[in-house]
Amino acid sequence: MKISTISRHLREGTKNVVRNGWMTFASISSIAISLFILGIFVLITLNVNDIAGQIEKQVEINVYLEVNTSQDQINALESQIQAIHEVKTIKFVSKEEGLVYLRQKLGESGKALLDGFEGENNPLNDAFTIEVDDPRNVAVVADQISALNIGKDPKPIYKVNYGKGTVEALFKVTQIVRWVGIGIVILLSFTAVFLIANTIKITILARRKEISIMKLVGATNSFIRWPFFIEGALLGFIGSVIPTAIILGGYWKLLNTSSLNLNLLMVELTPFGEIAPTMTTLLLGIGMVIGIWGSLISVRKFLRV
């Protein structure tokens, strides 16, 4: 294709966007509104998935030791637990450290409540805090750790706790939330494609005479298609830039709002740097692809003259 021909197609495609006034506005509005709704649900789904992952990562195993467990037994048990393939990290927490942590957690009331429990009066057990490579492996690892008591006399392990029952319910809920979010996004994507494509088809239908005349005077199919190809790409691009800018701008402001504090929940919203590339690529990609597709599919009907 000659440079002059390409230049002509670019010029005509751009002119058509400006020249068609209200139809262009309708197409861009349809794309912007559809992608805005889709983008909001994508944003929510990404954050829900991220928060679910953060909650799952907070699941850990606490192994409480018997009061009279010797240091040799503690060292041997630590080595055995560390040897378990799914164990990521293991940390020994002495009963003195446990008391300090408990006081910090209870605040001012805890200081008075726990006063006098130092030294020999400390009722807590030494413990190991264990993080596994995959939160879904906690039950399996907990069973393997419990099995380390078998054949030992005296037994070094008093109790293995990982929130049995609660953890399994948590995983089920997070899995349901993920699949529901993905399902909603997929349904909205199809709805957006349908609405946008049909709006663009109406835009092209309004110019069927122009296409028919060009065909009758000898214009080739590709010569007719290219301006509409460019026009569809421009409509999709403009219509997707608007919701992308609004969503990302709003999300940036939300992240920087001083009143937003999720620290008590021990979770954070997905960082802007991770959200922005995904949202931009997704919305601009969908907008341009649908714009081009809608234009070309609609034009093809009128090329059969």
mmCIF file of C-alpha atoms in Angstrom:
data_model
loop_
_atom_site.group_PDB
_atom_site.id
_atom_site.type_symbol
_atom_site.label_atom_id
_atom_site.label_comp_id
_atom_site.label_asym_id
_atom_site.label_seq_id
_atom_site.Cartn_x
_atom_site.Cartn_y
_atom_site.Cartn_z
ATOM 1 C CA MET A 1 0.000 0.000 0.000
ATOM 2 C CA LYS A 2 1.371 3.413 -0.972
ATOM 3 C CA ILE A 3 2.164 6.036 1.635
ATOM 4 C CA SER A 4 -0.248 8.454 -0.057
ATOM 5 C CA THR A 5 -3.036 5.854 0.187
ATOM 6 C CA ILE A 6 -2.301 5.218 3.873
ATOM 7 C CA SER A 7 -2.297 8.976 4.490
ATOM 8 C CA ARG A 8 -5.652 9.264 2.719
ATOM 9 C CA HIS A 9 -7.179 6.480 4.845
ATOM 10 C CA LEU A 10 -5.909 8.065 8.060
ATOM 11 C CA ARG A 11 -7.263 11.436 7.000
ATOM 12 C CA GLU A 12 -10.660 10.061 5.997
ATOM 13 C CA GLY A 13 -10.991 7.937 9.130
ATOM 14 C CA THR A 14 -10.215 10.936 11.354
ATOM 15 C CA LYS A 15 -12.585 13.198 9.389
ATOM 16 C CA ASN A 16 -15.402 10.679 9.728
ATOM 17 C CA VAL A 17 -15.061 10.720 13.517
ATOM 18 C CA VAL A 18 -15.438 14.516 13.561
ATOM 19 C CA ARG A 19 -17.980 14.744 10.727
ATOM 20 C CA ASN A 20 -20.506 12.273 12.117
ATOM 21 C CA GLY A 21 -21.211 14.360 15.218
ATOM 22 C CA TRP A 22 -23.973 12.772 17.251
ATOM 23 C CA MET A 23 -23.364 9.225 15.992
ATOM 24 C CA THR A 24 -19.718 9.531 17.022
ATOM 25 C CA PHE A 25 -20.829 10.858 20.400
ATOM 26 C CA ALA A 26 -23.257 7.934 20.789
ATOM 27 C CA SER A 27 -20.571 5.375 19.963
ATOM 28 C CA ILE A 28 -17.982 6.908 22.279
ATOM 29 C CA SER A 29 -20.553 7.263 25.076
ATOM 30 C CA SER A 30 -21.629 3.639 24.681
ATOM 31 C CA ILE A 31 -18.041 2.444 24.811
ATOM 32 C CA ALA A 32 -17.155 4.703 27.762
ATOM 33 C CA ILE A 33 -20.187 3.755 29.879
ATOM 34 C CA SER A 34 -19.884 0.024 29.169
ATOM 35 C CA LEU A 35 -16.151 -0.037 29.872
ATOM 36 C CA PHE A 36 -16.570 2.108 32.979
ATOM 37 C CA ILE A 37 -18.990 -0.420 34.499
ATOM 38 C CA LEU A 38 -16.738 -3.278 33.417
ATOM 39 C CA GLY A 39 -13.644 -1.490 34.744
ATOM 40 C CA ILE A 40 -15.195 -0.890 38.169
ATOM 41 C CA PHE A 41 -16.009 -4.591 38.551
ATOM 42 C CA VAL A 42 -12.539 -5.575 37.310
ATOM 43 C CA LEU A 43 -11.030 -3.199 39.880
ATOM 44 C CA ILE A 44 -13.155 -4.675 42.662
ATOM 45 C CA THR A 45 -12.355 -8.236 41.563
ATOM 46 C CA LEU A 46 -8.594 -7.575 41.459
ATOM 47 C CA ASN A 47 -8.690 -6.080 44.961
ATOM 48 C CA VAL A 48 -10.898 -8.834 46.374
ATOM 49 C CA ASN A 49 -8.550 -11.481 44.977
ATOM 50 C CA ASP A 50 -5.540 -9.618 46.369
ATOM 51 C CA ILE A 51 -7.115 -9.174 49.820
ATOM 52 C CA ALA A 52 -8.163 -12.841 49.857
ATOM 53 C CA GLY A 53 -4.559 -13.762 49.099
ATOM 54 C CA GLN A 54 -3.315 -11.515 51.912
ATOM 55 C CA ILE A 55 -5.719 -13.109 54.381
ATOM 56 C CA GLU A 56 -4.679 -16.593 53.289
ATOM 57 C CA LYS A 57 -1.000 -15.697 53.755
ATOM 58 C CA GLN A 58 -1.702 -14.706 57.361
ATOM 59 C CA VAL A 59 -2.672 -18.300 58.144
ATOM 60 C CA GLU A 60 0.096 -19.868 60.208
ATOM 61 C CA ILE A 61 0.686 -22.851 62.461
ATOM 62 C CA ASN A 62 1.456 -22.435 66.162
ATOM 63 C CA VAL A 63 3.180 -25.389 67.816
ATOM 64 C CA TYR A 64 3.052 -25.100 71.624
ATOM 65 C CA LEU A 65 5.665 -27.085 73.550
ATOM 66 C CA GLU A 66 5.313 -28.988 76.808
ATOM 67 C CA VAL A 67 6.484 -27.056 79.854
ATOM 68 C CA ASN A 68 9.384 -29.380 80.680
ATOM 69 C CA THR A 69 10.703 -29.793 77.138
ATOM 70 C CA SER A 70 14.510 -29.723 77.174
ATOM 71 C CA GLN A 71 16.613 -27.517 74.927
ATOM 72 C CA ASP A 72 17.938 -30.610 73.118
ATOM 73 C CA GLN A 73 14.363 -31.691 72.333
ATOM 74 C CA ILE A 74 13.498 -28.169 71.164
ATOM 75 C CA ASN A 75 16.510 -28.110 68.808
ATOM 76 C CA ALA A 76 15.728 -31.593 67.475
ATOM 77 C CA LEU A 77 12.058 -30.713 66.937
ATOM 78 C CA GLU A 78 12.985 -27.504 65.111
ATOM 79 C CA SER A 79 15.222 -29.451 62.726
ATOM 80 C CA GLN A 80 12.491 -32.029 62.077
ATOM 81 C CA ILE A 81 9.881 -29.342 61.347
ATOM 82 C CA GLN A 82 12.304 -27.437 59.117
ATOM 83 C CA ALA A 83 12.851 -30.654 57.139
ATOM 84 C CA ILE A 84 9.161 -30.807 56.149
ATOM 85 C CA HIS A 85 9.060 -29.855 52.479
ATOM 86 C CA GLU A 86 6.090 -27.454 52.698
ATOM 87 C CA VAL A 87 7.528 -25.434 55.613
ATOM 88 C CA LYS A 88 8.663 -21.972 54.471
ATOM 89 C CA THR A 89 9.796 -20.384 57.736
ATOM 90 C CA ILE A 90 9.950 -21.418 61.375
ATOM 91 C CA LYS A 91 10.409 -19.097 64.346
ATOM 92 C CA PHE A 92 10.921 -20.023 67.981
ATOM 93 C CA VAL A 93 8.892 -17.867 70.386
ATOM 94 C CA SER A 94 9.873 -18.220 74.022
ATOM 95 C CA LYS A 95 7.239 -17.840 76.709
ATOM 96 C CA GLU A 96 8.859 -14.540 77.748
ATOM 97 C CA GLU A 97 8.470 -13.201 74.184
ATOM 98 C CA GLY A 98 4.918 -14.535 74.126
ATOM 99 C CA LEU A 99 4.092 -12.582 77.299
ATOM 100 C CA VAL A 100 5.504 -9.353 75.821
ATOM 101 C CA TYR A 101 3.469 -9.861 72.645
ATOM 102 C CA LEU A 102 0.301 -10.584 74.644
ATOM 103 C CA ARG A 103 0.745 -7.389 76.646
ATOM 104 C CA GLN A 104 1.193 -5.350 73.471
ATOM 105 C CA LYS A 105 -1.892 -6.925 71.936
ATOM 106 C CA LEU A 106 -4.082 -6.268 75.001
ATOM 107 C CA GLY A 107 -2.836 -2.680 75.403
ATOM 108 C CA GLU A 108 -3.064 -0.766 78.664
ATOM 109 C CA SER A 109 -5.615 -3.145 80.174
ATOM 110 C CA GLY A 110 -3.317 -6.069 79.412
ATOM 111 C CA LYS A 111 -0.428 -4.586 81.390
ATOM 112 C CA ALA A 112 -2.441 -4.574 84.601
ATOM 113 C CA LEU A 113 -4.071 -7.939 83.851
ATOM 114 C CA LEU A 114 -0.749 -9.716 83.229
ATOM 115 C CA ASP A 115 1.186 -8.016 86.007
ATOM 116 C CA GLY A 116 3.040 -10.531 88.172
ATOM 117 C CA PHE A 117 3.292 -13.284 85.545
ATOM 118 C CA GLU A 118 7.013 -12.815 84.893
ATOM 119 C CA GLY A 119 9.635 -15.507 85.433
ATOM 120 C CA GLU A 120 8.441 -18.702 87.072
ATOM 121 C CA ASN A 121 4.871 -17.416 87.184
ATOM 122 C CA ASN A 122 4.661 -17.163 83.386
ATOM 123 C CA PRO A 123 1.758 -19.472 82.398
ATOM 124 C CA LEU A 124 2.568 -19.486 78.678
ATOM 125 C CA ASN A 125 4.308 -22.227 76.710
ATOM 126 C CA ASP A 126 7.329 -21.911 74.467
ATOM 127 C CA ALA A 127 6.195 -22.229 70.871
ATOM 128 C CA PHE A 128 7.125 -22.367 67.205
ATOM 129 C CA THR A 129 5.378 -20.130 64.686
ATOM 130 C CA ILE A 130 5.417 -21.756 61.252
ATOM 131 C CA GLU A 131 4.621 -20.350 57.826
ATOM 132 C CA VAL A 132 4.036 -22.791 54.949
ATOM 133 C CA ASP A 133 4.783 -22.336 51.236
ATOM 134 C CA ASP A 134 1.086 -22.491 50.316
ATOM 135 C CA PRO A 135 -1.629 -21.587 52.859
ATOM 136 C CA ARG A 136 -3.692 -24.528 51.625
ATOM 137 C CA ASN A 137 -1.034 -26.881 52.936
ATOM 138 C CA VAL A 138 -1.475 -25.858 56.594
ATOM 139 C CA ALA A 139 -3.655 -28.839 57.507
ATOM 140 C CA VAL A 140 -1.243 -31.319 55.928
ATOM 141 C CA VAL A 141 1.791 -29.740 57.616
ATOM 142 C CA ALA A 142 -0.038 -29.542 60.970
ATOM 143 C CA ASP A 143 -0.761 -33.288 60.783
ATOM 144 C CA GLN A 144 2.889 -34.029 59.966
ATOM 145 C CA ILE A 145 4.048 -31.935 62.934
ATOM 146 C CA SER A 146 1.573 -33.659 65.268
ATOM 147 C CA ALA A 147 2.979 -37.006 64.101
ATOM 148 C CA LEU A 148 6.413 -35.981 65.444
ATOM 149 C CA ASN A 149 5.061 -36.692 68.944
ATOM 150 C CA ILE A 150 4.624 -40.366 68.137
ATOM 151 C CA GLY A 151 7.129 -42.596 69.978
ATOM 152 C CA LYS A 152 8.589 -39.702 71.984
ATOM 153 C CA ASP A 153 8.821 -39.905 75.766
ATOM 154 C CA PRO A 154 8.424 -37.328 77.099
ATOM 155 C CA LYS A 155 6.420 -35.822 74.257
ATOM 156 C CA PRO A 156 7.779 -32.383 73.234
ATOM 157 C CA ILE A 157 4.568 -31.055 71.648
ATOM 158 C CA TYR A 158 1.685 -29.902 73.822
ATOM 159 C CA LYS A 159 -0.628 -28.633 71.088
ATOM 160 C CA VAL A 160 -0.667 -27.837 67.353
ATOM 161 C CA ASN A 161 -3.021 -25.011 66.450
ATOM 162 C CA TYR A 162 -3.811 -23.511 63.039
ATOM 163 C CA GLY A 163 -7.500 -22.637 63.430
ATOM 164 C CA LYS A 164 -8.838 -25.951 62.205
ATOM 165 C CA GLY A 165 -12.330 -25.568 60.774
ATOM 166 C CA THR A 166 -12.051 -21.784 60.520
ATOM 167 C CA VAL A 167 -9.186 -21.995 58.032
ATOM 168 C CA GLU A 168 -11.024 -24.481 55.802
ATOM 169 C CA ALA A 169 -14.113 -22.228 55.844
ATOM 170 C CA LEU A 170 -11.930 -19.219 55.000
ATOM 171 C CA PHE A 171 -10.474 -20.967 51.960
ATOM 172 C CA LYS A 172 -13.953 -21.924 50.739
ATOM 173 C CA VAL A 173 -15.220 -18.348 51.103
ATOM 174 C CA THR A 174 -12.212 -16.804 49.325
ATOM 175 C CA GLN A 175 -12.535 -19.345 46.508
ATOM 176 C CA ILE A 176 -16.250 -18.556 46.075
ATOM 177 C CA VAL A 177 -15.532 -14.807 46.114
ATOM 178 C CA ARG A 178 -12.869 -15.244 43.423
ATOM 179 C CA TRP A 179 -15.085 -17.298 41.117
ATOM 180 C CA VAL A 180 -18.097 -15.008 41.594
ATOM 181 C CA GLY A 181 -15.935 -11.994 40.764
ATOM 182 C CA ILE A 182 -14.516 -13.648 37.656
ATOM 183 C CA GLY A 183 -18.014 -14.723 36.569
ATOM 184 C CA ILE A 184 -19.403 -11.195 36.912
ATOM 185 C CA VAL A 185 -16.483 -9.740 34.935
ATOM 186 C CA ILE A 186 -16.975 -12.272 32.122
ATOM 187 C CA LEU A 187 -20.734 -11.569 31.918
ATOM 188 C CA LEU A 188 -20.126 -7.810 31.901
ATOM 189 C CA SER A 189 -17.479 -8.244 29.202
ATOM 190 C CA PHE A 190 -19.952 -9.994 26.891
ATOM 191 C CA THR A 191 -22.599 -7.370 27.668
ATOM 192 C CA ALA A 192 -20.153 -4.555 26.911
ATOM 193 C CA VAL A 193 -19.112 -6.205 23.628
ATOM 194 C CA PHE A 194 -22.750 -6.578 22.555
ATOM 195 C CA LEU A 195 -23.752 -3.003 23.423
ATOM 196 C CA ILE A 196 -20.678 -1.381 21.905
ATOM 197 C CA ALA A 197 -20.702 -3.448 18.714
ATOM 198 C CA ASN A 198 -24.383 -2.742 18.103
ATOM 199 C CA THR A 199 -23.935 0.982 18.650
ATOM 200 C CA ILE A 200 -21.100 1.063 16.116
ATOM 201 C CA LYS A 201 -23.198 -0.971 13.674
ATOM 202 C CA ILE A 202 -25.940 1.665 13.895
ATOM 203 C CA THR A 203 -23.313 4.326 13.176
ATOM 204 C CA ILE A 204 -22.191 2.485 10.035
ATOM 205 C CA LEU A 205 -25.771 1.731 8.955
ATOM 206 C CA ALA A 206 -26.454 5.444 8.836
ATOM 207 C CA ARG A 207 -23.815 5.691 6.078
ATOM 208 C CA ARG A 208 -24.825 2.714 3.952
ATOM 209 C CA LYS A 209 -25.491 4.932 0.911
ATOM 210 C CA GLU A 210 -21.948 6.304 1.088
ATOM 211 C CA ILE A 211 -20.535 2.756 1.119
ATOM 212 C CA SER A 212 -22.802 1.614 -1.737
ATOM 213 C CA ILE A 213 -21.841 4.585 -3.941
ATOM 214 C CA MET A 214 -18.124 4.001 -3.347
ATOM 215 C CA LYS A 215 -18.598 0.344 -4.286
ATOM 216 C CA LEU A 216 -20.534 1.171 -7.471
ATOM 217 C CA VAL A 217 -17.875 3.614 -8.738
ATOM 218 C CA GLY A 218 -15.222 0.913 -8.517
ATOM 219 C CA ALA A 219 -13.628 1.262 -5.073
ATOM 220 C CA THR A 220 -12.097 -1.976 -3.809
ATOM 221 C CA ASN A 221 -13.276 -3.603 -0.605
ATOM 222 C CA SER A 222 -10.008 -2.849 1.190
ATOM 223 C CA PHE A 223 -10.099 0.787 0.017
ATOM 224 C CA ILE A 224 -13.560 1.135 1.599
ATOM 225 C CA ARG A 225 -12.712 -0.808 4.737
ATOM 226 C CA TRP A 226 -9.550 1.054 5.784
ATOM 227 C CA PRO A 227 -11.147 4.406 6.755
ATOM 228 C CA PHE A 228 -13.786 2.530 8.748
ATOM 229 C CA PHE A 229 -11.037 0.418 10.341
ATOM 230 C CA ILE A 230 -9.265 3.601 11.481
ATOM 231 C CA GLU A 231 -12.534 5.214 12.531
ATOM 232 C CA GLY A 232 -13.463 2.183 14.651
ATOM 233 C CA ALA A 233 -10.009 2.173 16.266
ATOM 234 C CA LEU A 234 -10.317 5.879 17.114
ATOM 235 C CA LEU A 235 -13.820 5.449 18.532
ATOM 236 C CA GLY A 236 -12.641 2.526 20.657
ATOM 237 C CA PHE A 237 -9.527 4.368 21.805
ATOM 238 C CA ILE A 238 -11.315 7.573 22.807
ATOM 239 C CA GLY A 239 -14.187 5.660 24.398
ATOM 240 C CA SER A 240 -11.796 3.574 26.506
ATOM 241 C CA VAL A 241 -9.409 6.364 27.510
ATOM 242 C CA ILE A 242 -12.231 8.218 29.289
ATOM 243 C CA PRO A 243 -13.264 5.433 31.737
ATOM 244 C CA THR A 244 -9.615 4.404 32.216
ATOM 245 C CA ALA A 245 -8.668 7.933 33.290
ATOM 246 C CA ILE A 246 -11.711 8.275 35.592
ATOM 247 C CA ILE A 247 -11.220 4.874 37.254
ATOM 248 C CA LEU A 248 -7.463 5.222 37.765
ATOM 249 C CA GLY A 249 -7.817 8.820 38.940
ATOM 250 C CA GLY A 250 -10.484 7.826 41.443
ATOM 251 C CA TYR A 251 -8.464 4.838 42.636
ATOM 252 C CA TRP A 252 -5.364 7.004 43.116
ATOM 253 C CA LYS A 253 -7.387 9.427 45.229
ATOM 254 C CA LEU A 254 -8.905 6.545 47.216
ATOM 255 C CA LEU A 255 -5.469 5.111 48.034
ATOM 256 C CA ASN A 256 -4.255 8.526 49.201
ATOM 257 C CA THR A 257 -7.304 9.326 51.323
ATOM 258 C CA SER A 258 -6.175 9.727 54.923
ATOM 259 C CA SER A 259 -9.475 8.385 56.268
ATOM 260 C CA LEU A 260 -8.968 5.042 54.495
ATOM 261 C CA ASN A 261 -7.408 2.698 57.021
ATOM 262 C CA LEU A 262 -7.526 -1.064 56.683
ATOM 263 C CA ASN A 263 -4.659 -1.739 59.105
ATOM 264 C CA LEU A 264 -7.042 -3.153 61.697
ATOM 265 C CA LEU A 265 -8.014 -5.800 59.143
ATOM 266 C CA MET A 266 -4.316 -6.481 58.427
ATOM 267 C CA VAL A 267 -4.945 -6.082 54.706
ATOM 268 C CA GLU A 268 -4.119 -3.463 52.085
ATOM 269 C CA LEU A 269 -5.652 -2.448 48.777
ATOM 270 C CA THR A 270 -3.690 -3.442 45.678
ATOM 271 C CA PRO A 271 -0.967 -0.828 44.973
ATOM 272 C CA PHE A 272 -1.639 1.664 42.169
ATOM 273 C CA GLY A 273 1.490 0.513 40.319
ATOM 274 C CA GLU A 274 0.048 -2.990 39.997
ATOM 275 C CA ILE A 275 -3.496 -1.912 39.113
ATOM 276 C CA ALA A 276 -2.693 0.776 36.513
ATOM 277 C CA PRO A 277 -0.962 -1.397 33.842
ATOM 278 C CA THR A 278 -3.617 -4.124 34.090
ATOM 279 C CA MET A 279 -6.575 -1.722 33.881
ATOM 280 C CA THR A 280 -5.020 0.373 31.090
ATOM 281 C CA THR A 281 -4.109 -2.631 28.936
ATOM 282 C CA LEU A 282 -7.469 -4.337 29.497
ATOM 283 C CA LEU A 283 -9.773 -1.356 28.867
ATOM 284 C CA LEU A 284 -7.828 0.167 25.960
ATOM 285 C CA GLY A 285 -7.422 -3.263 24.386
ATOM 286 C CA ILE A 286 -11.115 -4.146 24.674
ATOM 287 C CA GLY A 287 -12.200 -0.696 23.461
ATOM 288 C CA MET A 288 -10.032 -0.690 20.338
ATOM 289 C CA VAL A 289 -10.678 -4.320 19.427
ATOM 290 C CA ILE A 290 -14.447 -3.888 19.741
ATOM 291 C CA GLY A 291 -14.342 -0.587 17.844
ATOM 292 C CA ILE A 292 -12.454 -2.131 14.928
ATOM 293 C CA TRP A 293 -14.474 -5.347 14.979
ATOM 294 C CA GLY A 294 -17.821 -3.552 15.102
ATOM 295 C CA SER A 295 -16.886 -1.299 12.179
ATOM 296 C CA LEU A 296 -15.518 -4.043 9.931
ATOM 297 C CA ILE A 297 -18.393 -6.458 10.589
ATOM 298 C CA SER A 298 -20.937 -3.740 9.818
ATOM 299 C CA VAL A 299 -19.179 -2.536 6.636
ATOM 300 C CA ARG A 300 -18.871 -6.076 5.255
ATOM 301 C CA LYS A 301 -22.671 -6.301 4.823
ATOM 302 C CA PHE A 302 -22.688 -3.352 2.413
ATOM 303 C CA LEU A 303 -19.727 -4.511 0.351
ATOM 304 C CA ARG A 304 -21.901 -7.124 -1.346
ATOM 305 C CA VAL A 305 -23.326 -4.818 -4.049
#
